[in-house]
Structures are given as C-alpha cells and as structure tokens.
Amino acid sequence: MIPMDILEALAGEGVDNGELKELKVKLPLRHHIKLHSLKLVRKEPISETVLKALNEYFARMESKENAPDVAPSGPSEVA
C-alpha cells in the first residue's frame, strides 16, 4: 500500500481547495441499492454520503500509518 504522505505529495500542494471533480465508478448492485436507500432516508445526495465515507476511510488509513507498532498483548506460550 502507498503511504498517505506519498499520495498527498503526488497530489501536490494546495490541491484540497474545495474543488469537486466528477468521477464515474461501477458498483455492485447491492451497494447502489444501499446508497439509494440512504439518499431517501437521510434526504442527502449520494455524493455527500460517498464523500463522508471516503473522508472517514482516508482518516482511518492515515491513523493506522501513524500508529506505533505494538506487539499483541496476551498470554505467551512457554514450552
């Protein structure tokens, strides 16, 4: 996986200026139905829902990269 800092460097300085770009994607039908259901229930455009989900995803990926490596704690086996 490409580290977030490299992705941000590739994107360039000042790219997040609020400009929106259109992107066409193909989704499994079940995802499309779920997104449409959320649109009806929340009265929010699908693009808003997807934008929120992507922001959460990228924040989670960035926090995983910045988290210290910790060995799993638990009972150790002694032979």
Short mmCIF file of C-alpha atoms in Angstrom, two decimals:
data_model
loop_
_atom_site.label_atom_id
_atom_site.label_comp_id
_atom_site.label_asym_id
_atom_site.label_seq_id
_atom_site.Cartn_x
_atom_site.Cartn_y
_atom_site.Cartn_z
CA MET A 1 0.00 0.00 0.00
CA ILE A 2 1.22 3.52 -0.79
CA PRO A 3 1.70 5.64 2.36
CA MET A 4 -0.66 8.61 2.70
CA ASP A 5 2.18 11.15 2.76
CA ILE A 6 3.36 9.91 -0.63
CA LEU A 7 -0.17 10.09 -2.03
CA GLU A 8 -0.51 13.65 -0.73
CA ALA A 9 2.85 14.58 -2.27
CA LEU A 10 1.73 13.14 -5.61
CA ALA A 11 -1.48 15.16 -5.41
CA GLY A 12 0.53 18.36 -4.94
CA GLU A 13 0.38 21.30 -2.57
CA GLY A 14 -2.92 23.08 -2.13
CA VAL A 15 -4.96 20.51 -4.02
CA ASP A 16 -7.65 20.41 -1.33
CA ASN A 17 -9.06 23.82 -2.20
CA GLY A 18 -12.68 22.72 -2.13
CA GLU A 19 -12.82 21.98 -5.84
CA LEU A 20 -15.01 18.98 -6.64
CA LYS A 21 -14.30 16.61 -9.51
CA GLU A 22 -16.75 14.19 -11.06
CA LEU A 23 -15.83 10.50 -11.03
CA LYS A 24 -17.79 7.70 -12.64
CA VAL A 25 -17.49 4.33 -10.90
CA LYS A 26 -19.09 0.94 -11.27
CA LEU A 27 -20.50 -0.53 -8.05
CA PRO A 28 -22.12 -3.83 -7.21
CA LEU A 29 -25.91 -3.54 -7.40
CA ARG A 30 -26.28 -4.14 -3.65
CA HIS A 31 -24.08 -1.09 -2.90
CA HIS A 32 -26.10 1.04 -5.31
CA ILE A 33 -29.34 -0.01 -3.62
CA LYS A 34 -27.91 0.76 -0.17
CA LEU A 35 -26.69 4.18 -1.30
CA HIS A 36 -30.06 4.97 -2.86
CA SER A 37 -31.83 3.87 0.34
CA LEU A 38 -29.60 6.20 2.38
CA LYS A 39 -30.41 9.01 -0.05
CA LEU A 40 -34.13 8.52 0.55
CA VAL A 41 -33.89 8.09 4.33
CA ARG A 42 -31.38 10.86 5.05
CA LYS A 43 -32.56 13.18 2.27
CA GLU A 44 -28.90 13.65 1.36
CA PRO A 45 -27.34 13.27 -2.10
CA ILE A 46 -25.41 10.07 -2.77
CA SER A 47 -22.32 12.18 -3.48
CA GLU A 48 -22.44 13.56 0.10
CA THR A 49 -22.69 10.05 1.56
CA VAL A 50 -19.77 8.82 -0.56
CA LEU A 51 -17.68 11.90 0.31
CA LYS A 52 -18.23 11.32 4.05
CA ALA A 53 -17.33 7.64 3.70
CA LEU A 54 -14.15 8.45 1.77
CA ASN A 55 -13.09 11.07 4.32
CA GLU A 56 -13.56 8.54 7.14
CA TYR A 57 -11.69 5.86 5.20
CA PHE A 58 -8.69 8.09 4.43
CA ALA A 59 -8.57 9.36 8.04
CA ARG A 60 -8.57 5.76 9.30
CA MET A 61 -5.78 4.79 6.87
CA GLU A 62 -3.71 7.79 7.95
CA SER A 63 -4.16 7.00 11.65
CA LYS A 64 -3.12 3.38 11.03
CA GLU A 65 0.06 4.58 9.35
CA ASN A 66 0.86 6.93 12.22
CA ALA A 67 0.07 4.40 14.96
CA PRO A 68 3.10 2.87 16.68
CA ASP A 69 3.76 -0.79 16.03
CA VAL A 70 2.70 -2.64 19.16
CA ALA A 71 3.19 -6.33 19.71
CA PRO A 72 -0.05 -8.12 20.52
CA SER A 73 -0.52 -8.50 24.25
CA GLY A 74 -1.81 -11.72 25.63
CA PRO A 75 -0.68 -14.88 27.28
CA SER A 76 2.60 -16.09 25.88
CA GLU A 77 3.27 -19.74 25.36
CA VAL A 78 6.13 -21.21 27.30
CA ALA A 79 7.38 -24.54 26.05
#
